[in-house]
Short mmCIF file of C-alpha atoms in Angstrom, two decimals:
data_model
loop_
_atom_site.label_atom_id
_atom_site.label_comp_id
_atom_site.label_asym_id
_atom_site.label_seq_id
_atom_site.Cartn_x
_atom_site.Cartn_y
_atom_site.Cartn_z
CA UNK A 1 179.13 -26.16 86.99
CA UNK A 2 177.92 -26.23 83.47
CA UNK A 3 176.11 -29.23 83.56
CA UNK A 4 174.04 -27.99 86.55
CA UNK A 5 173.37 -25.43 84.47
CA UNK A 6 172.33 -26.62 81.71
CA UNK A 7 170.07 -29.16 83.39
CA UNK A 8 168.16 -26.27 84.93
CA UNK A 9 167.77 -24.20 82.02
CA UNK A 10 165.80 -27.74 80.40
CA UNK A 11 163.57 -28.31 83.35
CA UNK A 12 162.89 -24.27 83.15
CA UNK A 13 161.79 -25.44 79.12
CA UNK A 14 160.01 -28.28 79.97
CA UNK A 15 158.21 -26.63 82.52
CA UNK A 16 156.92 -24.27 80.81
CA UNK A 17 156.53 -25.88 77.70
CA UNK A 18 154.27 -28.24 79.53
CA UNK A 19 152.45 -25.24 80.97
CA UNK A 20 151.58 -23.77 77.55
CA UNK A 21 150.72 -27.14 76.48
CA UNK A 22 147.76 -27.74 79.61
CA UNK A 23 146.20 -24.43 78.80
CA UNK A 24 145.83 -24.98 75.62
CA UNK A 25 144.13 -27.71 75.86
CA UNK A 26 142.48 -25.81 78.77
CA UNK A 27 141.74 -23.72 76.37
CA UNK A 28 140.37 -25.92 73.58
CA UNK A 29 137.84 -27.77 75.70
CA UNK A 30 136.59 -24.87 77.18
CA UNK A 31 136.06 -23.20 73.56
CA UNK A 32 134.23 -26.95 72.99
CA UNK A 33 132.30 -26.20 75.55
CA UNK A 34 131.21 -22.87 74.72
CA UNK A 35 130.28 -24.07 71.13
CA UNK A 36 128.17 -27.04 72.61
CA UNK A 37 126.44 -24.10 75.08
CA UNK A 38 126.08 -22.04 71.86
CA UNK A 39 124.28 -25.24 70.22
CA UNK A 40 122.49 -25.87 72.92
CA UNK A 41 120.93 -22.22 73.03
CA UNK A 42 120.37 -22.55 69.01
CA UNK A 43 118.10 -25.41 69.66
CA UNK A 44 116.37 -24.45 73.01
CA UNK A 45 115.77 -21.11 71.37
CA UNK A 46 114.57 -23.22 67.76
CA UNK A 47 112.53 -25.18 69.67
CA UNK A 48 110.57 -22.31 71.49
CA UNK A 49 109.84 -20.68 68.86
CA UNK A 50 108.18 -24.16 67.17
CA UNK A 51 105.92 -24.69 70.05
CA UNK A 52 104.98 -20.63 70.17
CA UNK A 53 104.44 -21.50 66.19
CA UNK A 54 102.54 -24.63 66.53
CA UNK A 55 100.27 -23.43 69.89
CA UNK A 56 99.24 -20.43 67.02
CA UNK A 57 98.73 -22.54 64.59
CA UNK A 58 96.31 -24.71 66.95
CA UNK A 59 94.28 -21.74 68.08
CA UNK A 60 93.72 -20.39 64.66
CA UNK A 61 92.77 -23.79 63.37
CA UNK A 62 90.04 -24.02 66.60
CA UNK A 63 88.99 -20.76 65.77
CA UNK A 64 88.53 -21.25 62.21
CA UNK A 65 86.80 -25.08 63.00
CA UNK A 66 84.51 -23.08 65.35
CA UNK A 67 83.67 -20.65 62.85
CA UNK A 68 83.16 -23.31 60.61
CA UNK A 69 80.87 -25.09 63.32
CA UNK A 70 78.66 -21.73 63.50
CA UNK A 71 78.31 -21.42 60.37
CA UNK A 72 77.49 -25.40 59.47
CA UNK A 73 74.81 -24.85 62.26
CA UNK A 74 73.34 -21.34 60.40
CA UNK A 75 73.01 -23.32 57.42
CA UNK A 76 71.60 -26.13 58.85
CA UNK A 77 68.92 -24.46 60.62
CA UNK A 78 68.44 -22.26 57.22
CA UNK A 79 67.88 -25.79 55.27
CA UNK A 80 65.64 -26.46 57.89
CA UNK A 81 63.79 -23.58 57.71
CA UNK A 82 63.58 -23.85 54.28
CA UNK A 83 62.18 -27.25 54.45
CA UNK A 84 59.30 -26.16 56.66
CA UNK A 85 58.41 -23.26 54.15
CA UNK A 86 58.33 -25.79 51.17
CA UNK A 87 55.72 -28.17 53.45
CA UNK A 88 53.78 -25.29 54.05
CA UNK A 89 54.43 -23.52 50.02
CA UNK A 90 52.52 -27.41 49.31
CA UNK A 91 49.83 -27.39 51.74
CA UNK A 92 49.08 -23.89 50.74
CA UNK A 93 49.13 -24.96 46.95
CA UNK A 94 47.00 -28.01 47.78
CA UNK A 95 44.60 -25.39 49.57
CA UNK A 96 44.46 -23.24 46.48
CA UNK A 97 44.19 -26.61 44.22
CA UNK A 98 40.86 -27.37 46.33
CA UNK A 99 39.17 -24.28 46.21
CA UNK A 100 40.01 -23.74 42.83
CA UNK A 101 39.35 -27.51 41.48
CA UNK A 102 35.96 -28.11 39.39
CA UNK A 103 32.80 -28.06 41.10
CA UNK A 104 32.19 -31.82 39.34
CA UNK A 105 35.27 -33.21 41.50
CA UNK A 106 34.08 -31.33 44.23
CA UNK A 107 30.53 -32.76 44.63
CA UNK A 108 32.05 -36.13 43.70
CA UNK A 109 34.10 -36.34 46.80
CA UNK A 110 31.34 -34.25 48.99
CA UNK A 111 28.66 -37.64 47.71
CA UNK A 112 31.07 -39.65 49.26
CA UNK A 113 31.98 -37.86 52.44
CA UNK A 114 27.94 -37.14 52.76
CA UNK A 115 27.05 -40.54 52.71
CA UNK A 116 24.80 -41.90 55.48
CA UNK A 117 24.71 -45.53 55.64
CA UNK A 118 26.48 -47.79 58.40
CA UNK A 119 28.40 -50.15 56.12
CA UNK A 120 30.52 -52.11 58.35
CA UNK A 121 31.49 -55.83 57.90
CA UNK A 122 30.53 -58.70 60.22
CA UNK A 123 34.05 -59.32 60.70
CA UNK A 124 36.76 -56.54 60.33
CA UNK A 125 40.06 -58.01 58.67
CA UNK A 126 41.29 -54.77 56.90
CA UNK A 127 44.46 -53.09 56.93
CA UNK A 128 45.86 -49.85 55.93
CA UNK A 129 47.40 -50.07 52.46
CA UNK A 130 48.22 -46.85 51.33
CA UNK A 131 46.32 -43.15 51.01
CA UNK A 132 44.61 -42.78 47.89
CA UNK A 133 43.87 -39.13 47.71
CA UNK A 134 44.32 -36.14 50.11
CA UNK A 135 41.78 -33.28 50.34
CA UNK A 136 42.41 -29.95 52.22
CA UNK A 137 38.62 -28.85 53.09
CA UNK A 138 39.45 -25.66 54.81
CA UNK A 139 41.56 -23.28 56.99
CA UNK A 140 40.09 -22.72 60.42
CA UNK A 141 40.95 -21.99 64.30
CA UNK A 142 44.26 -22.97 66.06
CA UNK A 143 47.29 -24.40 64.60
CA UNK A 144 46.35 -27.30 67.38
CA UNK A 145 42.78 -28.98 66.96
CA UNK A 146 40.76 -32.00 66.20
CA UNK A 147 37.76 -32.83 63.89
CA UNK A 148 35.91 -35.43 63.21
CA UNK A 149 32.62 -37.10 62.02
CA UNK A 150 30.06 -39.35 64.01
CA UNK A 151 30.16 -42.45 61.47
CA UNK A 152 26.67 -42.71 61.72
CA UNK A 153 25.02 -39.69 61.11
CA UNK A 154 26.42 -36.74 58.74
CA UNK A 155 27.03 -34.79 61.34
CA UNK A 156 30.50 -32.93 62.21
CA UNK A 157 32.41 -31.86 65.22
CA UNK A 158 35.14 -29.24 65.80
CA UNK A 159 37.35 -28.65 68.74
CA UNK A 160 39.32 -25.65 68.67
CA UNK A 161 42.18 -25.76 70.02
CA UNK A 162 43.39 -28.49 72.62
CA UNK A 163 41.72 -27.52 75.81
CA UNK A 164 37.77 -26.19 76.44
CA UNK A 165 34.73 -26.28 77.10
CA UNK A 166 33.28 -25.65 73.55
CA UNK A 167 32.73 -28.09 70.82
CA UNK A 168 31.23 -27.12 67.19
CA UNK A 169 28.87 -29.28 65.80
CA UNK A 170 27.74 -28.79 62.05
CA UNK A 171 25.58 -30.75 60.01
CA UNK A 172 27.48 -32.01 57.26
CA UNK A 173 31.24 -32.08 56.17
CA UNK A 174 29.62 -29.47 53.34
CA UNK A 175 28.19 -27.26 55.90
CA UNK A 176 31.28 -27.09 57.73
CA UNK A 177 33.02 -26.43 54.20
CA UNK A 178 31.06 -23.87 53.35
CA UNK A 179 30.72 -22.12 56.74
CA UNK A 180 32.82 -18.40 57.54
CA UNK A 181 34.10 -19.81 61.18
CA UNK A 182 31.65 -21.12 63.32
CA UNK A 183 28.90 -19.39 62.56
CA UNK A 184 26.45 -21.90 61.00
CA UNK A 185 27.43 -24.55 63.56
CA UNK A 186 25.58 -25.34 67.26
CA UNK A 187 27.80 -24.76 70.01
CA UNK A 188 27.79 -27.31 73.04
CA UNK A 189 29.10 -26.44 76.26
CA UNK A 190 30.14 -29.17 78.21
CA UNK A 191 30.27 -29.71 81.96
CA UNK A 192 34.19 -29.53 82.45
CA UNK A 193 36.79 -28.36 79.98
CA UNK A 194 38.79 -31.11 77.76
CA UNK A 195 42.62 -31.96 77.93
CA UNK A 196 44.17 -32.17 74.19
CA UNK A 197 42.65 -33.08 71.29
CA UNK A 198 42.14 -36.73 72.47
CA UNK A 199 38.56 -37.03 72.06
CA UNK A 200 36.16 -39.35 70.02
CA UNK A 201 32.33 -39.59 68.73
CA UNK A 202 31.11 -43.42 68.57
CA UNK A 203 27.79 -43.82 68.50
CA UNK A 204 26.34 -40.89 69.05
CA UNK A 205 28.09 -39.96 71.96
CA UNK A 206 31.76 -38.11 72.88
CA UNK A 207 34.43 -39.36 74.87
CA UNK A 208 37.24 -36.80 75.77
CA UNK A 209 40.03 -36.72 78.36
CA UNK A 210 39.37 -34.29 81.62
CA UNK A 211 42.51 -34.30 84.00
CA UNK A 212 41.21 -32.99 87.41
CA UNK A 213 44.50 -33.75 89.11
CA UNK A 214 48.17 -34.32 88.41
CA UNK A 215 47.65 -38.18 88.25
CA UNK A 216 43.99 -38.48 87.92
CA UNK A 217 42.82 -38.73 84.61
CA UNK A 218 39.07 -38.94 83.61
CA UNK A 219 37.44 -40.46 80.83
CA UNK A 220 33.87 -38.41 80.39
CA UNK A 221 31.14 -40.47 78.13
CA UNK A 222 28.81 -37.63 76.89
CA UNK A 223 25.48 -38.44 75.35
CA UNK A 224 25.15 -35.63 71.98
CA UNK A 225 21.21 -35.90 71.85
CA UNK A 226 20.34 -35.23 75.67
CA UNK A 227 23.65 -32.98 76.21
CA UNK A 228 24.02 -34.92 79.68
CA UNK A 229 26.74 -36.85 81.16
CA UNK A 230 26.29 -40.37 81.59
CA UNK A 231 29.46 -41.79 82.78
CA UNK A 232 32.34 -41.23 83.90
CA UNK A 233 35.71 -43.35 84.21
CA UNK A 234 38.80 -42.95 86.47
CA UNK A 235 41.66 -43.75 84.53
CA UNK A 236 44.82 -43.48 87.27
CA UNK A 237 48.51 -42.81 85.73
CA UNK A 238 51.53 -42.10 87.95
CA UNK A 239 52.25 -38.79 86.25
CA UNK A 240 50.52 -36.77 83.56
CA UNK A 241 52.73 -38.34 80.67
CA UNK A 242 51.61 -36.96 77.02
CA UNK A 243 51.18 -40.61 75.07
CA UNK A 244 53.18 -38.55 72.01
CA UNK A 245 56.54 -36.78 72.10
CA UNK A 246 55.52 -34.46 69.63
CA UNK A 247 52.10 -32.96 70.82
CA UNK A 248 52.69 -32.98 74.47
CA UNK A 249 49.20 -31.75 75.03
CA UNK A 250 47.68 -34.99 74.27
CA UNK A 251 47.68 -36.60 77.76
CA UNK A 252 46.04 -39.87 76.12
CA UNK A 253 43.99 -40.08 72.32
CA UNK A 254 40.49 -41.92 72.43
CA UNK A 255 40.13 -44.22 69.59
CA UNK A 256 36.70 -45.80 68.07
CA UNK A 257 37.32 -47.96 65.57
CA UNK A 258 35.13 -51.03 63.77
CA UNK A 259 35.73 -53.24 67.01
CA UNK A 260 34.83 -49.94 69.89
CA UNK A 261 36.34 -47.87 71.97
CA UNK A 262 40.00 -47.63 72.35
CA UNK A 263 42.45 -45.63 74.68
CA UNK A 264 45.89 -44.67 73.54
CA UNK A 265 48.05 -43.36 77.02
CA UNK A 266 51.28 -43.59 78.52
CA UNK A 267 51.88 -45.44 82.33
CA UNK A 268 54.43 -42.91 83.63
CA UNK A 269 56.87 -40.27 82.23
CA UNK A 270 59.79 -42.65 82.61
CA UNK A 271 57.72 -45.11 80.14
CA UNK A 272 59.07 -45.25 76.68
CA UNK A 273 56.27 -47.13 74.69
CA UNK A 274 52.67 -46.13 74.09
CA UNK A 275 50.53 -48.18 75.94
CA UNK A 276 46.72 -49.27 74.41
CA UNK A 277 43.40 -50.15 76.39
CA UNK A 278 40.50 -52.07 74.91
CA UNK A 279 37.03 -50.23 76.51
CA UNK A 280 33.71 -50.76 76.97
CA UNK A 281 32.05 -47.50 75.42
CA UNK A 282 29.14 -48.62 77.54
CA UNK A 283 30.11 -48.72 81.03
CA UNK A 284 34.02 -47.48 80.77
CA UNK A 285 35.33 -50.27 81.46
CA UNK A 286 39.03 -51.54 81.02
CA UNK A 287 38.37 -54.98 79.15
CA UNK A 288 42.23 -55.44 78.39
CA UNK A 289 45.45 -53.70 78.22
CA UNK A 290 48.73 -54.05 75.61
CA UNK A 291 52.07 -52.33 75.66
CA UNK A 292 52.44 -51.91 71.81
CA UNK A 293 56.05 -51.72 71.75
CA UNK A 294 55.55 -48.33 69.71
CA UNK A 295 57.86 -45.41 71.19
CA UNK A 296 56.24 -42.39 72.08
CA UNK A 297 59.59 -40.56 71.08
CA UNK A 298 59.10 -38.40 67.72
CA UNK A 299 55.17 -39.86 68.17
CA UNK A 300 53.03 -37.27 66.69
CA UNK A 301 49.54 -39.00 66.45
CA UNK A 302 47.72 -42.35 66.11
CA UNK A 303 44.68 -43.66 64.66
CA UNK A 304 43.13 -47.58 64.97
CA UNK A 305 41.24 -49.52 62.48
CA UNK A 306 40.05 -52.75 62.95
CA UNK A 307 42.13 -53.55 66.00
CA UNK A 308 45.23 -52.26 64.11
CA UNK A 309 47.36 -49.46 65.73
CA UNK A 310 48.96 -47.17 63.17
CA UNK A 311 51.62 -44.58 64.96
CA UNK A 312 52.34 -41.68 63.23
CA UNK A 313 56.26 -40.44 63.29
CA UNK A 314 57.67 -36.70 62.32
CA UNK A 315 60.58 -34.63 63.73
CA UNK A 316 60.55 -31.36 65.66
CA UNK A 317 60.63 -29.27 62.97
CA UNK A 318 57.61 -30.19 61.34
CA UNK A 319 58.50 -32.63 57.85
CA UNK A 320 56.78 -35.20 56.51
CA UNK A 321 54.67 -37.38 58.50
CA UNK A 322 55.05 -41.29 58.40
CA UNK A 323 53.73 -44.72 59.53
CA UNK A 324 56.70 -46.13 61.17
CA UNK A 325 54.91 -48.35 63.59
CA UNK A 326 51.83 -50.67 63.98
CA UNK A 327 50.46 -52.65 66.37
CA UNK A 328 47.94 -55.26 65.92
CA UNK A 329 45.82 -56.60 68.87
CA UNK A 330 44.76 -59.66 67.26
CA UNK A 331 48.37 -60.73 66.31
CA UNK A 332 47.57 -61.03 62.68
CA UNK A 333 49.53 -58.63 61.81
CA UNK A 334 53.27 -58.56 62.00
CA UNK A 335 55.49 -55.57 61.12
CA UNK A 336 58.69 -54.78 62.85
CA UNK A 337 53.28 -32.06 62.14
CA UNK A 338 49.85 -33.88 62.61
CA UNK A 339 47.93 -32.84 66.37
CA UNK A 340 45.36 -35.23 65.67
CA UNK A 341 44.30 -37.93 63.56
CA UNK A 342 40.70 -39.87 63.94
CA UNK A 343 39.50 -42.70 61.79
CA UNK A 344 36.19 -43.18 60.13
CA UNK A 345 35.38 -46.87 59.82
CA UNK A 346 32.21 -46.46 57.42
CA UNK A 347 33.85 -44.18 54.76
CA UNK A 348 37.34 -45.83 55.77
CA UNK A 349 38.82 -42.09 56.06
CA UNK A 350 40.66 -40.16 58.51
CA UNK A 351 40.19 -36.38 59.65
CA UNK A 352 43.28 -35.19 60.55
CA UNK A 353 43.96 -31.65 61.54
CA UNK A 354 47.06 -29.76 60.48
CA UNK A 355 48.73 -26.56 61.27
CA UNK A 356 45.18 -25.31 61.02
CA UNK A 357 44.35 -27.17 58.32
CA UNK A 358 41.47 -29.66 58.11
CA UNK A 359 42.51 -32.11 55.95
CA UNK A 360 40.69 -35.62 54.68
CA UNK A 361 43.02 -38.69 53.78
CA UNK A 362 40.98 -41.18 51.77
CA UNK A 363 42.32 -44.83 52.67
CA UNK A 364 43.05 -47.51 50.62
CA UNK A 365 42.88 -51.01 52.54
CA UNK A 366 43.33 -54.68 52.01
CA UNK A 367 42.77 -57.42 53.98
CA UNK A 368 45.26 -59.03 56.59
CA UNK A 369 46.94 -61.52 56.72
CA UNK A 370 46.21 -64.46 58.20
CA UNK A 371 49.11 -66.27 60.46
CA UNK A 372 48.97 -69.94 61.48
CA UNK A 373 47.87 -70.40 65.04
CA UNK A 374 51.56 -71.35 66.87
CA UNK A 375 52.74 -74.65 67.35
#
């Protein structure tokens, strides 16, 4: 009997020692568990509040680059502004330099501008060089305009503006000078008005641009002594392009020039080169036609001497003006804030006009270059 006994007292041990043994382990891995849960939360909650960090840290730094953006624009447009009251500081100084400047100088330059003779070569082979002097005659009419002088006479004509029926003529680049306005000058009225301050005196008669239509564009050929009409031209485009970015006014610039009549326009809106036609300033005529490869983009104005087409280049907010393209029809020449610009061949001078401003550029030229005839 005690055997029996005995051997069921040890199974009762083992039994429950091997009870107390499972759920400790039980135990154990489940505490395991719990720390690796624990862990788990540590870094899922870690992590959270990273991203929360990071997505502030991103919006202030977008906020701040914006702010930074704003104000990198203010400044920019401050330099700007800054640069267009320094131009106009100079051209005000250059203003006050010419009324102010010695009488000698003064009647020096007027002898030239006055003179009368028609002192053109037999055969032109100039080009532009560089300006030798700039003279600011006066301050008169609209910030947009044109002037210029019929090459051969002394006579001078304004035109106001970039659309009218009026045109100012004055005797002499000193009468126009010296005139308050328009008061000393004869006023011609012409039949229709004219488009932009395109138009050109050759002799002794005007050409300017009248659009009657969207696409119809009219070349008028005005004789100054009888103050009649005698021709006009039809001159169709497909839309009523301006030939320069920068003066959209100017539907196409006239041109006259040592060799005629010239006609500075643009095909169609979707056109991105100036386009140039050769005319006869007798009958109107188209006598040939060239796509000068010049873009009308930041185009401001244009002028033509001797065949030669110089472009003139400035940005929206008016800077400094520059020759950044030419054109020449004779292919002797290879190169790769003004609202108008007209050349005189016989004092070699162009009229530009300039904010208001009627300004002379005195021209310096040399003759071109000769290329061999192709192989």
């Amino acid at each position: 009997m005690k055997p029996v006994l005995v051997l069921l007292v040890s199974t009762a041990w083992t039994l429950t020692g091997a009870q107390y043994y499972y759920q400790g382990l039980m135990d154990y891995l489940e505490n395991r568990l719990l720390a690796i849960e624990d862990r788990m939360q540590f870094w899922h909650d870690q992590s959270h509040r990273y991203h929360t960090e990071l997505k502030d840290f991103k919006k202030l730094t977008a906020e701040a680059m914006d702010a930074l953006s704003k104000e990198h624009s203010l400044l920019f447009k401050d330099l700007e502004g800054a640069s267009v009251r320094v131009d106009r500081v100079e051209r005000e100084m250059d203003f006050v330099e010419t009324l102010t400047s010695p009488r000698a100088c003064v009647k020096k330059a007027d002898k030239v501008v006055e003179q009368g003779a028609w002192g053109l070569e037999e055969n032109c082979v100039e080009i532009l060089s560089g300006i030798r002097s700039v003279k600011i005659l006066k301050r008169v009419g609209s910030p947009k305009g044109m002037w210029t002088r019929d090459p051969r006479s002394s006579k001078v004509y304004v035109f106001n503006g970039t659309s009218g029926d009026s045109v100012y003529q004055f005797n002499s680049v000193r009468d126009f000078s010296s005139s308050p306005g328009a008061s000393s000058s004869r006023q011609i009225r012409l039949p229709s008005d004219f488009s932009g301050p395109g138009s050109a005196i050759y002799n002794g008669f005007l050409y300017y641009i009248q659009q009657e239509a969207e696409t119809d564009m009219q070349v008028v050929r005005y004789d100054l002594t009888s103050d009649f009409v005698t021709d006009i031209a039809m001159f169709p485009v497909e839309s009523r392009a301006a030939v320069y970015g920068l003066n959209p006014e100017t539907v196409a610039d006239l041109a006259a020039d040592d060799e005629g009549l010239w006609l500075l326009y643009a095909s169609s809106d979707s056109e991105p080169n100036i386009h140039l036609a050769k005319m006869d300033p007798a009958t109107l005529d188209i006598e040939q036609i060239w796509d000068t490869r010049c873009p009308r983009e930041k185009a401001e104005a244009a002028f033509v001497i001797c065949g030669t087409v110089y472009v003139v280049y400035n940005t929206r907010l008016a800077s400094r003006s520059r020759v950044q393209c030419l054109f020449d029809v004779s292919d002797m020449v290879r190169y790769g804030a003004h609202a108008s610009l007209k050349y005189n061949p016989e004092e070699k001078q162009l009229y530009a006009w300039d904010d208001g401003y009627q300004i002379i550029y005195r021209l310096t030229m040399k003759r071109k270059l000769l290329l061999p005839p192709p192989c």
